[in-house]
Structures are given as structure tokens and as C-alpha cells.
CSV table of C-alpha atoms in Angstrom, one decimal:
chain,number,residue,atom,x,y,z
R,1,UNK,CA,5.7,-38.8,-33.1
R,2,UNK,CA,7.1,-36.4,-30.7
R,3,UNK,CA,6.1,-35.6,-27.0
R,4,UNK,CA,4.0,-31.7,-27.1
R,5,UNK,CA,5.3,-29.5,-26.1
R,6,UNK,CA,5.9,-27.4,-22.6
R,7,UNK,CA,5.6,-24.0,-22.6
R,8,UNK,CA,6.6,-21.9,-19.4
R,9,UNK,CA,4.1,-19.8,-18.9
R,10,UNK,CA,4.9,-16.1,-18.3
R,11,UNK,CA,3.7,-14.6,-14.4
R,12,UNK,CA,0.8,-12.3,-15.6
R,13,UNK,CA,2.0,-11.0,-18.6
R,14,UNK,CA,-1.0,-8.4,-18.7
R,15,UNK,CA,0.2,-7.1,-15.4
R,16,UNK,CA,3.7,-5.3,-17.4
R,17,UNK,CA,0.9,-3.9,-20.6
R,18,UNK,CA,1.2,-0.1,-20.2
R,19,UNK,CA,-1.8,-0.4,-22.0
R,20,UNK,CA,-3.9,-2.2,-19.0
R,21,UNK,CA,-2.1,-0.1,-16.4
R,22,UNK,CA,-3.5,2.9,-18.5
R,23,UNK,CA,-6.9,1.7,-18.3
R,24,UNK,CA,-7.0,0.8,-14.5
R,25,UNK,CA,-5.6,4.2,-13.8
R,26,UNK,CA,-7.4,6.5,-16.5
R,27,UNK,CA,-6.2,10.2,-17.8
R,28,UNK,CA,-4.4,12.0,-14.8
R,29,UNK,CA,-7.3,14.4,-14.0
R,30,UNK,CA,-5.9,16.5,-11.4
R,31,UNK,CA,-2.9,16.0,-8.4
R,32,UNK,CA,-2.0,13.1,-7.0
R,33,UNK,CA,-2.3,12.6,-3.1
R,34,UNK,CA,0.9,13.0,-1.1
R,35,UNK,CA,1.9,9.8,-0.5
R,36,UNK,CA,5.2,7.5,-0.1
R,37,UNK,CA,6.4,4.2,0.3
R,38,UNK,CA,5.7,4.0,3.6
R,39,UNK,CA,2.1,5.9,4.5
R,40,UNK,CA,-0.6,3.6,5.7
R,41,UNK,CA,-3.9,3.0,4.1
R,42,UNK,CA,-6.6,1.7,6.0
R,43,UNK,CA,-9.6,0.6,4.6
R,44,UNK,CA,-13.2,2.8,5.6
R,45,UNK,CA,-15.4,0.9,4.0
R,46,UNK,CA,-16.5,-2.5,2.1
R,47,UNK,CA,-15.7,-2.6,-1.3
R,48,UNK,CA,-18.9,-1.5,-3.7
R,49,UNK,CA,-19.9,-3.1,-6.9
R,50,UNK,CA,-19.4,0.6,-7.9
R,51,UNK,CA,-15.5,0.1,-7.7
R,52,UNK,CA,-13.0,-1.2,-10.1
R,53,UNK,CA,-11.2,-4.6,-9.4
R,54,UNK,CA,-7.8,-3.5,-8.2
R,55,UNK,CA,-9.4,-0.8,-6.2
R,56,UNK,CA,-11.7,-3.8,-5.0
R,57,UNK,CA,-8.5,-5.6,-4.1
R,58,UNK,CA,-7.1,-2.5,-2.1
R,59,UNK,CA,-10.0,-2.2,0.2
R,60,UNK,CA,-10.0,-5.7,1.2
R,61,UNK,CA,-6.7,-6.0,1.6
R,62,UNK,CA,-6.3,-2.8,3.9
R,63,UNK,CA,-8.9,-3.9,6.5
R,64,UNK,CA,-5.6,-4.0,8.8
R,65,UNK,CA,-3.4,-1.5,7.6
R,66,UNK,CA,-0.8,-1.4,4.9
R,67,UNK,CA,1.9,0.7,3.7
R,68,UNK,CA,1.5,1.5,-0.4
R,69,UNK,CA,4.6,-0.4,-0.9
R,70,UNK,CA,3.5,-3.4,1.0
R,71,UNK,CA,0.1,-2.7,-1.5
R,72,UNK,CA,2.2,-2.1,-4.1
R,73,UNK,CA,3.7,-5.7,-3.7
R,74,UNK,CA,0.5,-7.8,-2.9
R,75,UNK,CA,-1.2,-6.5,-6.2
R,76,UNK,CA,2.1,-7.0,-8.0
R,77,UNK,CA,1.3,-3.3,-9.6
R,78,UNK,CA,4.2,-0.6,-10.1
R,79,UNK,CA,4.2,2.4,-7.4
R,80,UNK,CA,2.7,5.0,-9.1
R,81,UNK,CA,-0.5,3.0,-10.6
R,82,UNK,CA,-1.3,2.3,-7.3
R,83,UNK,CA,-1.0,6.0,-5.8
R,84,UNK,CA,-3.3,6.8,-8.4
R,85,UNK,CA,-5.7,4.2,-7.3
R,86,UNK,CA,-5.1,5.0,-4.1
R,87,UNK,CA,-5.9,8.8,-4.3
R,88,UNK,CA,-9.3,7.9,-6.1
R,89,UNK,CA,-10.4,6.1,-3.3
R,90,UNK,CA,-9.1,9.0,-0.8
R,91,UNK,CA,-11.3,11.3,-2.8
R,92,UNK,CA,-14.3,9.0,-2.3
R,93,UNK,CA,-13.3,8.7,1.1
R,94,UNK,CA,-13.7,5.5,1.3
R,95,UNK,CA,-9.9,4.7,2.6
R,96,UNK,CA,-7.8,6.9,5.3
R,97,UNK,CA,-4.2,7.8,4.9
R,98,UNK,CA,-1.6,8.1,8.1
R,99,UNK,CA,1.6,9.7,8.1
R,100,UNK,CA,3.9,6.2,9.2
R,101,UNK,CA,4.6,6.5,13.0
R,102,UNK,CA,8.1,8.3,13.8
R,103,UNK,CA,10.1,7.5,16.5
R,104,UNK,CA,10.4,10.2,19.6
R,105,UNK,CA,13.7,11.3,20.3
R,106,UNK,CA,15.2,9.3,23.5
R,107,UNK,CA,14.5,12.0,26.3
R,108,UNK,CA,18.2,13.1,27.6
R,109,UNK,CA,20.2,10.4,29.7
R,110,UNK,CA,20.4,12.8,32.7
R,111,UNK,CA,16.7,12.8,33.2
R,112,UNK,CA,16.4,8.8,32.5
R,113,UNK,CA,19.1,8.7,35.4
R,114,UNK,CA,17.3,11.3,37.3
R,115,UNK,CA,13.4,9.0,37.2
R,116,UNK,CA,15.4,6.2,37.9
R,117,UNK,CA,16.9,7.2,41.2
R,118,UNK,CA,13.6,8.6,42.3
R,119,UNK,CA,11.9,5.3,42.2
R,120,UNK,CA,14.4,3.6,43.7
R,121,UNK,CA,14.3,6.0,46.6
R,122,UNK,CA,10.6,5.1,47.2
């Protein structure tokens, strides 16, 4: 008699059906909102019974705010199912979108030097 058998299970192997990720997203109905890798979502609201799972998922996990890659990842979803998710949910307005926080230019050495002599006149 021999030992069974150990099969290594695949990591959600429904999570690479095209099929499922057609069904969470639906039939492109319209334009997709502007976003990138690196805009921040932030959650509005609690998530409804009204909602589907992932977009369930989303909501909870964007209490703090997230960029869509970092949502992207967590959900373990390909980019562009989860700007579709993510622009129902902006329709609904029941999650915000921000532009990701750029840098100011360093203000000109010369005035830096300028400010710092001042104070240490006083």
C-alpha cells in the first residue's frame, strides 16, 4: 500500500481565470477614470451589502489611504481590473482619488543663504 498522495496546491488559481476577472469587472461601459500606479484612494464610506466583494475589499482596505498599485497588490488583482473597480466606486462616490504629493522644487540656494543669515543676525 502506498502513502497518498501530496498535491501542492496552486495560490488562487481562480484569481489568473480571465473568465472571473471578466465577471468582477463587467462590459467596459464607458471611460475609465484617470488613474496610475501611484494615485491615492481613500475610502468615503463603509462598504454596502449593495457592493461586490473586491469592491467590498477596496473600501476597507483604503480607510487609510493607498496607492492603486499598493491595492493592486493586497487584492493580488492585475492593474487594470482594479481601475475598473476603482472608477465604479468613484462614480458612486463612495471613494476619493488624489493626485500623489509632488515634491516642490528646492527654493534657490541664494535665498536659503540669505534666511539663514538673517536669523542669525537676530
Amino acid at each position: 500500500m502506498s502513502p497518498p498522495r501530496r498535491e501542492r496546491r496552486k495560490a488562487e488559481p481562480a484569481l489568473s481565470d480571465p473568465e472571473r476577472l471578466y465577471v468582477i469587472t463587467g462590459a467596459p461601459d464607458g471611460e475609465r477614470a484617470a488613474l496610475d500606479l501611484v494615485t491615492m484612494v481613500v475610502a468615503q464610506a463603509d462598504p454596502s451589502p449593495m457592493v461586490q466583494p473586491e469592491q467590498a475589499a477596496i473600501l476597507r482596505l483604503c480607510k487609510s489611504p493607498l496607492s492603486v498599485a499598493e491595492i493592486s497588490a493586497y487584492l493580488s488583482l492585475p492593474f487594470s481590473v482594479v481601475t475598473s473597480l476603482l472608477t465604479e466606486l468613484l462614480s458612486t462616490e463612495l471613494i476619493e482619488s488624489r493626485a500623489p504629493v509632488v515634491r516642490a522644487a528646492l527654493p534657490d540656494r541664494s535665498l536659503l543663504e540669505a534666511v539663514m543669515h538673517g536669523l542669525q543676525k537676530l
